[in-house]
Amino acid sequence: MEDISLHILDVAENGIKAGADLVKITVEENTQTDRLVVTIEDNGRGMDADFLARVLDPFVTTRTTRKVGLGLSLFQQSAQEAGGDLTIASTPGVGTTVTAFMSYRHIDRKPMGNMVETMLTLIEGNPDCDFVYTHISNDKRYVLDTREIRCELEEIPMNHPEVTGLIRDNLVSGLQGFSAE
Amino acid sequence: MAKISIDDLKKIKERERSKMVLRDGEFRVKITVHMGTCGIAAGARDVMSVFRDLIAAKGTHDVILTNSGCAGLCSKEPMATVELSDQPPVKYVLLDREKAARIFEEHVMGGKAVEDYALARGSETTASG
C-alpha cells in the first residue's frame, strides 16, 4: 500500500464484509506528542479468540474465512516500520476494533494519502453502511457522520451522485489544512 | 459535522422523488469495482474515482457504482465488472484511469464492450478436423 488512506480503506472493507452496518474511522495526528493513531471500529460479527490470535499472521490466515487476508498484516508492517504497531480487539457478535499507531515524524511513516477518496469509495460502494469519520489534527477536528445525512435523505440512496458530490465538497473543505505534508 | 446543508439534501430528495415516478427504479448499468486488498494496492480506488467522476459529469441516473471483494485473480487487479441490464456481465482486468474512462465511454454509455481489456475473449476454439 502506498499510503495510510489505502490501508484504512482496506481494513474498513474487512469490517463491512464481516456484516457491519456502522464503521467508525478515527485519525488522530498530534505533532506535539509525535503520534499518529488510526482506529477503525466496526460492528460486524467479530472474531473469536482463537482466530484473533492468528489474524495478523499472513501465512496462517485462511482465505476461506473471508474476514481478513493480507491486509491487516500489511498495515501492521507499515506501522512497525514507523516506530509503532497495530493491535486488534474483537468480540464475537459485537465487532472489531483495529488500532494502528505510528511516530508522526518517523522517516519511514507513510504519507496520510487521500482520505477524501477513501471515504467516498467506502460510502459509494457500501451505501447501506454508515460511517463516522473523525479526523483530529492537533487542535483541529473534523467529523463526517453519514447517519445525519441518511436521516435527511430518507429513501434516496446515499450513493446518489449529487449526494456523494455534497459529501465530497464537505470532506474537501472540512479537511483543509489537515495533514501538513 | 461541518455543514452539509439540510436544504441541499432536501432539494435532492424532492427532485429524485419527482423522477422516480417516471422511471421504474431499475438501473441500466451496474459497475462493480473489486476492492479487496489486492485491488486497493493495485489502484482500484483510482478506477472507482474515474467512474464516479464520469457518472457525475454525464449526469446519468441509470448507472450504479458499487464495489466487491477479491475475485481470486489478484495478479489481474485492478478489475471491474460492467453489467448492462440486457447483456451478460463483462469482467475487465489490469485497469487504470485511462482504461476506465474508455470503458465508461464505449461500454457503459455506448453499450459495446471493450474487448481489449476484457478478461477473456474466445478463450476456446473448436479444432476443425
PDB file of C-alpha atoms in Angstrom:
ATOM      1  CA  MET A   1       0.000   0.000   0.000  1.00  0.00           C
ATOM      2  CA  GLU A   2       1.286   3.419  -0.916  1.00  0.00           C
ATOM      3  CA  ASP A   3      -0.249   5.365   1.917  1.00  0.00           C
ATOM      4  CA  ILE A   4      -2.287   5.170   5.107  1.00  0.00           C
ATOM      5  CA  SER A   5      -5.588   6.139   3.484  1.00  0.00           C
ATOM      6  CA  LEU A   6      -5.396   2.947   1.380  1.00  0.00           C
ATOM      7  CA  HIS A   7      -4.778   0.825   4.484  1.00  0.00           C
ATOM      8  CA  ILE A   8      -7.827   2.448   6.079  1.00  0.00           C
ATOM      9  CA  LEU A   9      -9.954   1.687   3.018  1.00  0.00           C
ATOM     10  CA  ASP A  10      -8.802  -1.927   3.103  1.00  0.00           C
ATOM     11  CA  VAL A  11      -9.433  -2.526   6.806  1.00  0.00           C
ATOM     12  CA  ALA A  12     -12.805  -0.755   6.681  1.00  0.00           C
ATOM     13  CA  GLU A  13     -13.847  -3.021   3.804  1.00  0.00           C
ATOM     14  CA  ASN A  14     -12.984  -6.006   6.023  1.00  0.00           C
ATOM     15  CA  GLY A  15     -15.455  -4.761   8.598  1.00  0.00           C
ATOM     16  CA  ILE A  16     -18.184  -4.336   6.026  1.00  0.00           C
ATOM     17  CA  LYS A  17     -17.548  -7.835   4.638  1.00  0.00           C
ATOM     18  CA  ALA A  18     -17.982  -9.008   8.233  1.00  0.00           C
ATOM     19  CA  GLY A  19     -21.528  -7.672   8.203  1.00  0.00           C
ATOM     20  CA  ALA A  20     -21.024  -4.259   9.816  1.00  0.00           C
ATOM     21  CA  ASP A  21     -23.571  -1.518   9.213  1.00  0.00           C
ATOM     22  CA  LEU A  22     -21.573   1.076  11.135  1.00  0.00           C
ATOM     23  CA  VAL A  23     -17.862   1.712  10.732  1.00  0.00           C
ATOM     24  CA  LYS A  24     -16.133   4.389  12.773  1.00  0.00           C
ATOM     25  CA  ILE A  25     -12.825   5.654  11.457  1.00  0.00           C
ATOM     26  CA  THR A  26     -10.726   7.959  13.597  1.00  0.00           C
ATOM     27  CA  VAL A  27      -7.447   9.558  12.619  1.00  0.00           C
ATOM     28  CA  GLU A  28      -5.532  11.493  15.265  1.00  0.00           C
ATOM     29  CA  GLU A  29      -2.460  13.425  14.291  1.00  0.00           C
ATOM     30  CA  ASN A  30      -0.524  15.017  17.098  1.00  0.00           C
ATOM     31  CA  THR A  31       2.728  16.700  16.187  1.00  0.00           C
ATOM     32  CA  GLN A  32       3.422  17.684  19.819  1.00  0.00           C
ATOM     33  CA  THR A  33       3.474  14.099  21.052  1.00  0.00           C
ATOM     34  CA  ASP A  34       4.731  12.893  17.643  1.00  0.00           C
ATOM     35  CA  ARG A  35       1.932  10.352  17.367  1.00  0.00           C
ATOM     36  CA  LEU A  36      -0.385   9.305  14.602  1.00  0.00           C
ATOM     37  CA  VAL A  37      -3.191   6.979  15.668  1.00  0.00           C
ATOM     38  CA  VAL A  38      -5.672   5.359  13.317  1.00  0.00           C
ATOM     39  CA  THR A  39      -8.674   3.489  14.697  1.00  0.00           C
ATOM     40  CA  ILE A  40     -11.175   1.520  12.634  1.00  0.00           C
ATOM     41  CA  GLU A  41     -14.086   0.188  14.628  1.00  0.00           C
ATOM     42  CA  ASP A  42     -16.844  -1.927  13.114  1.00  0.00           C
ATOM     43  CA  ASN A  43     -19.963  -3.589  14.476  1.00  0.00           C
ATOM     44  CA  GLY A  44     -19.567  -6.692  12.317  1.00  0.00           C
ATOM     45  CA  ARG A  45     -19.669 -10.246  13.521  1.00  0.00           C
ATOM     46  CA  GLY A  46     -16.259 -10.107  15.213  1.00  0.00           C
ATOM     47  CA  MET A  47     -13.706 -12.858  15.678  1.00  0.00           C
ATOM     48  CA  ASP A  48     -13.258 -15.471  18.377  1.00  0.00           C
ATOM     49  CA  ALA A  49     -10.089 -15.532  20.479  1.00  0.00           C
ATOM     50  CA  ASP A  50      -8.606 -18.411  18.508  1.00  0.00           C
ATOM     51  CA  PHE A  51      -8.912 -16.639  15.173  1.00  0.00           C
ATOM     52  CA  LEU A  52      -7.874 -13.314  16.672  1.00  0.00           C
ATOM     53  CA  ALA A  53      -4.603 -14.864  17.844  1.00  0.00           C
ATOM     54  CA  ARG A  54      -3.720 -15.862  14.276  1.00  0.00           C
ATOM     55  CA  VAL A  55      -5.207 -12.979  12.348  1.00  0.00           C
ATOM     56  CA  LEU A  56      -2.001 -10.992  11.918  1.00  0.00           C
ATOM     57  CA  ASP A  57      -0.026 -13.895  10.521  1.00  0.00           C
ATOM     58  CA  PRO A  58      -0.305 -13.661   6.735  1.00  0.00           C
ATOM     59  CA  PHE A  59       0.610 -17.310   6.293  1.00  0.00           C
ATOM     60  CA  VAL A  60      -1.864 -18.700   8.790  1.00  0.00           C
ATOM     61  CA  THR A  61      -4.829 -16.584   7.804  1.00  0.00           C
ATOM     62  CA  THR A  62      -7.119 -18.598   5.640  1.00  0.00           C
ATOM     63  CA  ARG A  63      -8.842 -17.006   2.728  1.00  0.00           C
ATOM     64  CA  THR A  64     -11.945 -19.108   3.233  1.00  0.00           C
ATOM     65  CA  THR A  65     -12.857 -17.251   6.401  1.00  0.00           C
ATOM     66  CA  ARG A  66     -13.065 -14.105   4.292  1.00  0.00           C
ATOM     67  CA  LYS A  67     -12.685 -11.972   7.384  1.00  0.00           C
ATOM     68  CA  VAL A  68      -9.167 -10.841   6.633  1.00  0.00           C
ATOM     69  CA  GLY A  69      -6.400 -11.656   4.245  1.00  0.00           C
ATOM     70  CA  LEU A  70      -3.067  -9.970   3.857  1.00  0.00           C
ATOM     71  CA  GLY A  71      -4.457  -6.536   4.560  1.00  0.00           C
ATOM     72  CA  LEU A  72      -4.035  -6.385   8.323  1.00  0.00           C
ATOM     73  CA  SER A  73      -0.504  -7.734   8.282  1.00  0.00           C
ATOM     74  CA  LEU A  74       0.457  -5.173   5.646  1.00  0.00           C
ATOM     75  CA  PHE A  75      -0.951  -2.370   7.791  1.00  0.00           C
ATOM     76  CA  GLN A  76       0.881  -3.753  10.819  1.00  0.00           C
ATOM     77  CA  GLN A  77       4.107  -3.816   8.859  1.00  0.00           C
ATOM     78  CA  SER A  78       3.622  -0.169   7.835  1.00  0.00           C
ATOM     79  CA  ALA A  79       3.014   0.801  11.471  1.00  0.00           C
ATOM     80  CA  GLN A  80       6.025  -1.145  12.738  1.00  0.00           C
ATOM     81  CA  GLU A  81       8.277   0.433  10.133  1.00  0.00           C
ATOM     82  CA  ALA A  82       7.262   3.829  11.509  1.00  0.00           C
ATOM     83  CA  GLY A  83       8.053   3.085  15.144  1.00  0.00           C
ATOM     84  CA  GLY A  84       4.596   1.839  16.029  1.00  0.00           C
ATOM     85  CA  ASP A  85       2.369  -1.202  15.891  1.00  0.00           C
ATOM     86  CA  LEU A  86      -1.115  -2.449  15.142  1.00  0.00           C
ATOM     87  CA  THR A  87      -3.434  -4.139  17.591  1.00  0.00           C
ATOM     88  CA  ILE A  88      -6.838  -5.744  17.204  1.00  0.00           C
ATOM     89  CA  ALA A  89      -9.592  -6.210  19.741  1.00  0.00           C
ATOM     90  CA  SER A  90     -12.643  -8.238  18.794  1.00  0.00           C
ATOM     91  CA  THR A  91     -15.713  -9.696  20.402  1.00  0.00           C
ATOM     92  CA  PRO A  92     -17.875 -12.196  18.539  1.00  0.00           C
ATOM     93  CA  GLY A  93     -21.264 -10.668  17.814  1.00  0.00           C
ATOM     94  CA  VAL A  94     -20.145  -7.189  18.820  1.00  0.00           C
ATOM     95  CA  GLY A  95     -17.453  -6.119  16.407  1.00  0.00           C
ATOM     96  CA  THR A  96     -13.796  -5.484  15.828  1.00  0.00           C
ATOM     97  CA  THR A  97     -11.528  -2.535  16.561  1.00  0.00           C
ATOM     98  CA  VAL A  98      -8.237  -2.168  14.747  1.00  0.00           C
ATOM     99  CA  THR A  99      -5.809   0.404  16.125  1.00  0.00           C
ATOM    100  CA  ALA A 100      -2.561   1.418  14.458  1.00  0.00           C
ATOM    101  CA  PHE A 101      -0.167   3.929  15.931  1.00  0.00           C
ATOM    102  CA  MET A 102       2.953   5.419  14.462  1.00  0.00           C
ATOM    103  CA  SER A 103       5.583   8.010  15.169  1.00  0.00           C
ATOM    104  CA  TYR A 104       4.254  11.020  13.276  1.00  0.00           C
ATOM    105  CA  ARG A 105       7.632  12.287  12.130  1.00  0.00           C
ATOM    106  CA  HIS A 106       9.263   8.904  11.546  1.00  0.00           C
ATOM    107  CA  ILE A 107      11.173   8.986   8.280  1.00  0.00           C
ATOM    108  CA  ASP A 108       9.527   5.746   7.152  1.00  0.00           C
ATOM    109  CA  ARG A 109       5.999   6.733   8.076  1.00  0.00           C
ATOM    110  CA  LYS A 110       3.814   6.504   5.009  1.00  0.00           C
ATOM    111  CA  PRO A 111       2.021   9.682   3.996  1.00  0.00           C
ATOM    112  CA  MET A 112      -1.620  10.052   5.030  1.00  0.00           C
ATOM    113  CA  GLY A 113      -2.782   9.903   1.410  1.00  0.00           C
ATOM    114  CA  ASN A 114      -6.159  10.909   0.127  1.00  0.00           C
ATOM    115  CA  MET A 115      -8.803  10.403   2.825  1.00  0.00           C
ATOM    116  CA  VAL A 116     -11.427  12.117   0.666  1.00  0.00           C
ATOM    117  CA  GLU A 117     -11.144   9.371  -1.956  1.00  0.00           C
ATOM    118  CA  THR A 118     -11.096   6.661   0.700  1.00  0.00           C
ATOM    119  CA  MET A 119     -14.286   7.925   2.347  1.00  0.00           C
ATOM    120  CA  LEU A 120     -16.064   8.461  -0.980  1.00  0.00           C
ATOM    121  CA  THR A 121     -15.139   4.958  -2.134  1.00  0.00           C
ATOM    122  CA  LEU A 122     -16.423   3.441   1.106  1.00  0.00           C
ATOM    123  CA  ILE A 123     -19.671   5.411   1.064  1.00  0.00           C
ATOM    124  CA  GLU A 124     -20.323   4.899  -2.617  1.00  0.00           C
ATOM    125  CA  GLY A 125     -19.506   1.204  -2.618  1.00  0.00           C
ATOM    126  CA  ASN A 126     -21.451   0.480   0.557  1.00  0.00           C
ATOM    127  CA  PRO A 127     -24.468   2.774   0.565  1.00  0.00           C
ATOM    128  CA  ASP A 128     -26.258   0.784   3.252  1.00  0.00           C
ATOM    129  CA  CYS A 129     -23.418   1.039   5.745  1.00  0.00           C
ATOM    130  CA  ASP A 130     -22.983   4.134   7.890  1.00  0.00           C
ATOM    131  CA  PHE A 131     -19.631   5.766   8.528  1.00  0.00           C
ATOM    132  CA  VAL A 132     -18.406   8.114  11.194  1.00  0.00           C
ATOM    133  CA  TYR A 133     -15.117   9.645  10.164  1.00  0.00           C
ATOM    134  CA  THR A 134     -13.349  11.749  12.749  1.00  0.00           C
ATOM    135  CA  HIS A 135     -10.089  13.444  11.904  1.00  0.00           C
ATOM    136  CA  ILE A 136      -8.193  15.278  14.618  1.00  0.00           C
ATOM    137  CA  SER A 137      -5.087  17.230  13.760  1.00  0.00           C
ATOM    138  CA  ASN A 138      -3.621  18.903  16.849  1.00  0.00           C
ATOM    139  CA  ASP A 139      -6.391  21.317  17.842  1.00  0.00           C
ATOM    140  CA  LYS A 140      -8.442  20.947  14.657  1.00  0.00           C
ATOM    141  CA  ARG A 141     -11.285  18.487  14.415  1.00  0.00           C
ATOM    142  CA  TYR A 142     -13.481  17.291  11.555  1.00  0.00           C
ATOM    143  CA  VAL A 143     -16.365  14.834  11.772  1.00  0.00           C
ATOM    144  CA  LEU A 144     -18.435  13.314   8.973  1.00  0.00           C
ATOM    145  CA  ASP A 145     -21.368  11.230  10.171  1.00  0.00           C
ATOM    146  CA  THR A 146     -23.388   9.649   7.369  1.00  0.00           C
ATOM    147  CA  ARG A 147     -26.206   8.819   9.797  1.00  0.00           C
ATOM    148  CA  GLU A 148     -27.086  12.519   9.885  1.00  0.00           C
ATOM    149  CA  ILE A 149     -27.176  12.622   6.095  1.00  0.00           C
ATOM    150  CA  ARG A 150     -29.190   9.398   5.821  1.00  0.00           C
ATOM    151  CA  CYS A 151     -31.740  10.784   8.227  1.00  0.00           C
ATOM    152  CA  GLU A 152     -32.478  13.650   5.827  1.00  0.00           C
ATOM    153  CA  LEU A 153     -32.304  11.580   2.662  1.00  0.00           C
ATOM    154  CA  GLU A 154     -34.905   9.016   3.688  1.00  0.00           C
ATOM    155  CA  GLU A 155     -35.274   6.647   0.709  1.00  0.00           C
ATOM    156  CA  ILE A 156     -32.803   8.405  -1.603  1.00  0.00           C
ATOM    157  CA  PRO A 157     -29.676   6.238  -1.757  1.00  0.00           C
ATOM    158  CA  MET A 158     -26.519   7.519  -0.116  1.00  0.00           C
ATOM    159  CA  ASN A 159     -24.581   6.886  -3.327  1.00  0.00           C
ATOM    160  CA  HIS A 160     -26.706   9.171  -5.466  1.00  0.00           C
ATOM    161  CA  PRO A 161     -24.151  11.200  -7.479  1.00  0.00           C
ATOM    162  CA  GLU A 162     -25.426  14.505  -6.149  1.00  0.00           C
ATOM    163  CA  VAL A 163     -25.240  13.279  -2.568  1.00  0.00           C
ATOM    164  CA  THR A 164     -21.680  11.986  -2.977  1.00  0.00           C
ATOM    165  CA  GLY A 165     -20.900  15.338  -4.605  1.00  0.00           C
ATOM    166  CA  LEU A 166     -22.060  17.169  -1.466  1.00  0.00           C
ATOM    167  CA  ILE A 167     -20.144  14.754   0.737  1.00  0.00           C
ATOM    168  CA  ARG A 168     -17.014  15.295  -1.346  1.00  0.00           C
ATOM    169  CA  ASP A 169     -17.318  19.090  -1.011  1.00  0.00           C
ATOM    170  CA  ASN A 170     -17.827  18.700   2.714  1.00  0.00           C
ATOM    171  CA  LEU A 171     -14.764  16.470   3.089  1.00  0.00           C
ATOM    172  CA  VAL A 172     -12.534  18.681   0.948  1.00  0.00           C
ATOM    173  CA  SER A 173     -13.420  21.903   2.743  1.00  0.00           C
ATOM    174  CA  GLY A 174     -13.518  20.248   6.169  1.00  0.00           C
ATOM    175  CA  LEU A 175     -10.084  18.680   5.811  1.00  0.00           C
ATOM    176  CA  GLN A 176      -8.390  21.808   4.529  1.00  0.00           C
ATOM    177  CA  GLY A 177      -5.181  22.419   6.433  1.00  0.00           C
ATOM    178  CA  PHE A 178      -5.055  18.905   7.907  1.00  0.00           C
ATOM    179  CA  SER A 179      -2.072  16.558   7.445  1.00  0.00           C
ATOM    180  CA  ALA A 180       0.588  19.160   6.760  1.00  0.00           C
ATOM    181  CA  GLU A 181       2.574  17.073   4.296  1.00  0.00           C
TER     182      GLU A 181
ATOM    183  CA  MET B   1     -20.147  17.831  11.463  1.00  0.00           C
ATOM    184  CA  ALA B   2     -19.357  20.763   9.196  1.00  0.00           C
ATOM    185  CA  LYS B   3     -22.283  21.908   7.200  1.00  0.00           C
ATOM    186  CA  ILE B   4     -23.789  19.553   4.694  1.00  0.00           C
ATOM    187  CA  SER B   5     -26.783  21.754   4.145  1.00  0.00           C
ATOM    188  CA  ILE B   6     -30.032  20.066   5.082  1.00  0.00           C
ATOM    189  CA  ASP B   7     -31.686  22.196   2.419  1.00  0.00           C
ATOM    190  CA  ASP B   8     -29.399  20.786  -0.255  1.00  0.00           C
ATOM    191  CA  LEU B   9     -30.261  17.258   0.818  1.00  0.00           C
ATOM    192  CA  LYS B  10     -33.961  18.076   0.804  1.00  0.00           C
ATOM    193  CA  LYS B  11     -33.681  19.508  -2.689  1.00  0.00           C
ATOM    194  CA  ILE B  12     -32.064  16.330  -3.960  1.00  0.00           C
ATOM    195  CA  LYS B  13     -34.756  14.298  -2.259  1.00  0.00           C
ATOM    196  CA  GLU B  14     -37.597  16.258  -3.807  1.00  0.00           C
ATOM    197  CA  ARG B  15     -36.074  16.241  -7.270  1.00  0.00           C
ATOM    198  CA  GLU B  16     -35.436  12.494  -7.099  1.00  0.00           C
ATOM    199  CA  ARG B  17     -38.935  11.743  -5.898  1.00  0.00           C
ATOM    200  CA  SER B  18     -40.395  13.501  -8.893  1.00  0.00           C
ATOM    201  CA  LYS B  19     -38.133  11.499 -11.195  1.00  0.00           C
ATOM    202  CA  MET B  20     -38.916   8.175  -9.570  1.00  0.00           C
ATOM    203  CA  VAL B  21     -42.479   8.429 -10.716  1.00  0.00           C
ATOM    204  CA  LEU B  22     -41.174   8.481 -14.269  1.00  0.00           C
ATOM    205  CA  ARG B  23     -38.866   5.507 -14.082  1.00  0.00           C
ATOM    206  CA  ASP B  24     -39.226   2.104 -12.527  1.00  0.00           C
ATOM    207  CA  GLY B  25     -36.160   2.397 -10.309  1.00  0.00           C
ATOM    208  CA  GLU B  26     -34.228  -0.175 -12.332  1.00  0.00           C
ATOM    209  CA  PHE B  27     -30.627   0.598 -13.188  1.00  0.00           C
ATOM    210  CA  ARG B  28     -29.492   0.183 -16.764  1.00  0.00           C
ATOM    211  CA  VAL B  29     -25.867  -0.435 -15.865  1.00  0.00           C
ATOM    212  CA  LYS B  30     -24.106  -1.754 -12.783  1.00  0.00           C
ATOM    213  CA  ILE B  31     -20.376  -1.172 -12.402  1.00  0.00           C
ATOM    214  CA  THR B  32     -18.606  -3.188  -9.719  1.00  0.00           C
ATOM    215  CA  VAL B  33     -15.021  -2.320  -8.807  1.00  0.00           C
ATOM    216  CA  HIS B  34     -13.177  -5.080  -6.979  1.00  0.00           C
ATOM    217  CA  MET B  35     -11.977  -3.566  -3.720  1.00  0.00           C
ATOM    218  CA  GLY B  36     -10.033  -6.342  -1.994  1.00  0.00           C
ATOM    219  CA  THR B  37      -6.570  -5.791  -0.540  1.00  0.00           C
ATOM    220  CA  CYS B  38      -5.047  -6.766  -3.887  1.00  0.00           C
ATOM    221  CA  GLY B  39      -7.312  -4.411  -5.814  1.00  0.00           C
ATOM    222  CA  ILE B  40      -6.715  -1.490  -3.462  1.00  0.00           C
ATOM    223  CA  ALA B  41      -2.940  -1.994  -3.623  1.00  0.00           C
ATOM    224  CA  ALA B  42      -3.063  -2.075  -7.417  1.00  0.00           C
ATOM    225  CA  GLY B  43      -5.079   1.133  -7.789  1.00  0.00           C
ATOM    226  CA  ALA B  44      -8.768   0.177  -7.568  1.00  0.00           C
ATOM    227  CA  ARG B  45      -9.607   3.388  -5.715  1.00  0.00           C
ATOM    228  CA  ASP B  46      -8.423   5.440  -8.697  1.00  0.00           C
ATOM    229  CA  VAL B  47     -10.591   3.359 -11.016  1.00  0.00           C
ATOM    230  CA  MET B  48     -13.589   3.912  -8.742  1.00  0.00           C
ATOM    231  CA  SER B  49     -12.837   7.619  -8.727  1.00  0.00           C
ATOM    232  CA  VAL B  50     -12.836   7.816 -12.545  1.00  0.00           C
ATOM    233  CA  PHE B  51     -16.217   6.082 -12.756  1.00  0.00           C
ATOM    234  CA  ARG B  52     -17.661   8.283 -10.005  1.00  0.00           C
ATOM    235  CA  ASP B  53     -16.492  11.489 -11.693  1.00  0.00           C
ATOM    236  CA  LEU B  54     -17.796  10.410 -15.105  1.00  0.00           C
ATOM    237  CA  ILE B  55     -21.215   9.452 -13.713  1.00  0.00           C
ATOM    238  CA  ALA B  56     -21.448  12.885 -12.097  1.00  0.00           C
ATOM    239  CA  ALA B  57     -20.140  14.683 -15.193  1.00  0.00           C
ATOM    240  CA  LYS B  58     -22.620  12.968 -17.524  1.00  0.00           C
ATOM    241  CA  GLY B  59     -25.471  13.400 -15.087  1.00  0.00           C
ATOM    242  CA  THR B  60     -26.587   9.818 -15.680  1.00  0.00           C
ATOM    243  CA  HIS B  61     -29.148   8.442 -13.282  1.00  0.00           C
ATOM    244  CA  ASP B  62     -29.322   4.865 -14.511  1.00  0.00           C
ATOM    245  CA  VAL B  63     -25.778   3.754 -13.670  1.00  0.00           C
ATOM    246  CA  ILE B  64     -24.993   2.326 -10.259  1.00  0.00           C
ATOM    247  CA  LEU B  65     -21.446   2.085  -8.987  1.00  0.00           C
ATOM    248  CA  THR B  66     -20.566  -0.347  -6.261  1.00  0.00           C
ATOM    249  CA  ASN B  67     -17.654  -2.437  -5.063  1.00  0.00           C
ATOM    250  CA  SER B  68     -16.902  -6.018  -4.147  1.00  0.00           C
ATOM    251  CA  GLY B  69     -14.069  -8.021  -2.638  1.00  0.00           C
ATOM    252  CA  CYS B  70     -11.250 -10.046  -4.100  1.00  0.00           C
ATOM    253  CA  ALA B  71     -12.276 -12.188  -7.051  1.00  0.00           C
ATOM    254  CA  GLY B  72      -9.300 -14.524  -6.750  1.00  0.00           C
ATOM    255  CA  LEU B  73      -7.352 -13.154  -9.711  1.00  0.00           C
ATOM    256  CA  CYS B  74      -5.107 -10.857  -7.686  1.00  0.00           C
ATOM    257  CA  SER B  75      -2.462 -10.550 -10.403  1.00  0.00           C
ATOM    258  CA  LYS B  76      -5.076  -9.096 -12.763  1.00  0.00           C
ATOM    259  CA  GLU B  77      -6.154  -6.275 -10.463  1.00  0.00           C
ATOM    260  CA  PRO B  78      -7.493  -3.634 -10.668  1.00  0.00           C
ATOM    261  CA  MET B  79     -10.604  -5.317 -12.003  1.00  0.00           C
ATOM    262  CA  ALA B  80     -14.131  -4.146 -12.624  1.00  0.00           C
ATOM    263  CA  THR B  81     -17.310  -5.804 -13.819  1.00  0.00           C
ATOM    264  CA  VAL B  82     -19.740  -3.957 -16.070  1.00  0.00           C
ATOM    265  CA  GLU B  83     -23.223  -5.358 -16.362  1.00  0.00           C
ATOM    266  CA  LEU B  84     -25.800  -3.947 -18.737  1.00  0.00           C
ATOM    267  CA  SER B  85     -29.339  -4.955 -17.918  1.00  0.00           C
ATOM    268  CA  ASP B  86     -29.819  -6.814 -21.191  1.00  0.00           C
ATOM    269  CA  GLN B  87     -26.323  -8.315 -21.597  1.00  0.00           C
ATOM    270  CA  PRO B  88     -24.097 -10.756 -19.728  1.00  0.00           C
ATOM    271  CA  PRO B  89     -21.569  -9.121 -17.383  1.00  0.00           C
ATOM    272  CA  VAL B  90     -18.090  -8.339 -18.689  1.00  0.00           C
ATOM    273  CA  LYS B  91     -15.082  -8.569 -16.381  1.00  0.00           C
ATOM    274  CA  TYR B  92     -12.268  -6.146 -17.124  1.00  0.00           C
ATOM    275  CA  VAL B  93      -8.697  -6.645 -15.902  1.00  0.00           C
ATOM    276  CA  LEU B  94      -5.476  -4.674 -15.341  1.00  0.00           C
ATOM    277  CA  LEU B  95      -7.289  -1.359 -15.352  1.00  0.00           C
ATOM    278  CA  ASP B  96      -6.013   2.153 -14.913  1.00  0.00           C
ATOM    279  CA  ARG B  97      -7.605   5.589 -15.152  1.00  0.00           C
ATOM    280  CA  GLU B  98      -7.431   5.772 -18.955  1.00  0.00           C
ATOM    281  CA  LYS B  99      -8.847   2.296 -19.487  1.00  0.00           C
ATOM    282  CA  ALA B 100     -11.670   3.008 -17.043  1.00  0.00           C
ATOM    283  CA  ALA B 101     -12.578   6.182 -18.938  1.00  0.00           C
ATOM    284  CA  ARG B 102     -12.669   4.285 -22.238  1.00  0.00           C
ATOM    285  CA  ILE B 103     -14.840   1.537 -20.742  1.00  0.00           C
ATOM    286  CA  PHE B 104     -17.236   4.146 -19.424  1.00  0.00           C
ATOM    287  CA  GLU B 105     -17.471   5.845 -22.799  1.00  0.00           C
ATOM    288  CA  GLU B 106     -17.763   2.781 -25.017  1.00  0.00           C
ATOM    289  CA  HIS B 107     -19.443   0.170 -22.822  1.00  0.00           C
ATOM    290  CA  VAL B 108     -21.425   1.974 -20.128  1.00  0.00           C
ATOM    291  CA  MET B 109     -22.614   4.813 -22.373  1.00  0.00           C
ATOM    292  CA  GLY B 110     -22.213   3.190 -25.820  1.00  0.00           C
ATOM    293  CA  GLY B 111     -23.358  -0.322 -24.976  1.00  0.00           C
ATOM    294  CA  LYS B 112     -20.426  -2.067 -26.648  1.00  0.00           C
ATOM    295  CA  ALA B 113     -17.929  -3.999 -24.524  1.00  0.00           C
ATOM    296  CA  VAL B 114     -14.260  -3.000 -24.824  1.00  0.00           C
ATOM    297  CA  GLU B 115     -12.827  -6.371 -25.808  1.00  0.00           C
ATOM    298  CA  ASP B 116      -9.207  -5.183 -25.496  1.00  0.00           C
ATOM    299  CA  TYR B 117      -9.473  -5.006 -21.705  1.00  0.00           C
ATOM    300  CA  ALA B 118     -11.857  -7.895 -21.064  1.00  0.00           C
ATOM    301  CA  LEU B 119     -10.651 -10.912 -19.116  1.00  0.00           C
ATOM    302  CA  ALA B 120     -11.259 -13.373 -21.920  1.00  0.00           C
ATOM    303  CA  ARG B 121     -12.378 -13.272 -25.474  1.00  0.00           C
ATOM    304  CA  GLY B 122     -12.979 -16.506 -27.347  1.00  0.00           C
ATOM    305  CA  SER B 123     -10.841 -18.462 -24.910  1.00  0.00           C
ATOM    306  CA  GLU B 124     -11.557 -21.796 -26.544  1.00  0.00           C
ATOM    307  CA  THR B 125     -11.662 -22.650 -30.198  1.00  0.00           C
ATOM    308  CA  THR B 126     -13.098 -25.719 -31.804  1.00  0.00           C
ATOM    309  CA  ALA B 127     -10.451 -27.557 -33.731  1.00  0.00           C
ATOM    310  CA  SER B 128     -11.590 -28.250 -37.239  1.00  0.00           C
ATOM    311  CA  GLY B 129     -10.924 -31.827 -38.191  1.00  0.00           C
TER     312      GLY B 129
END
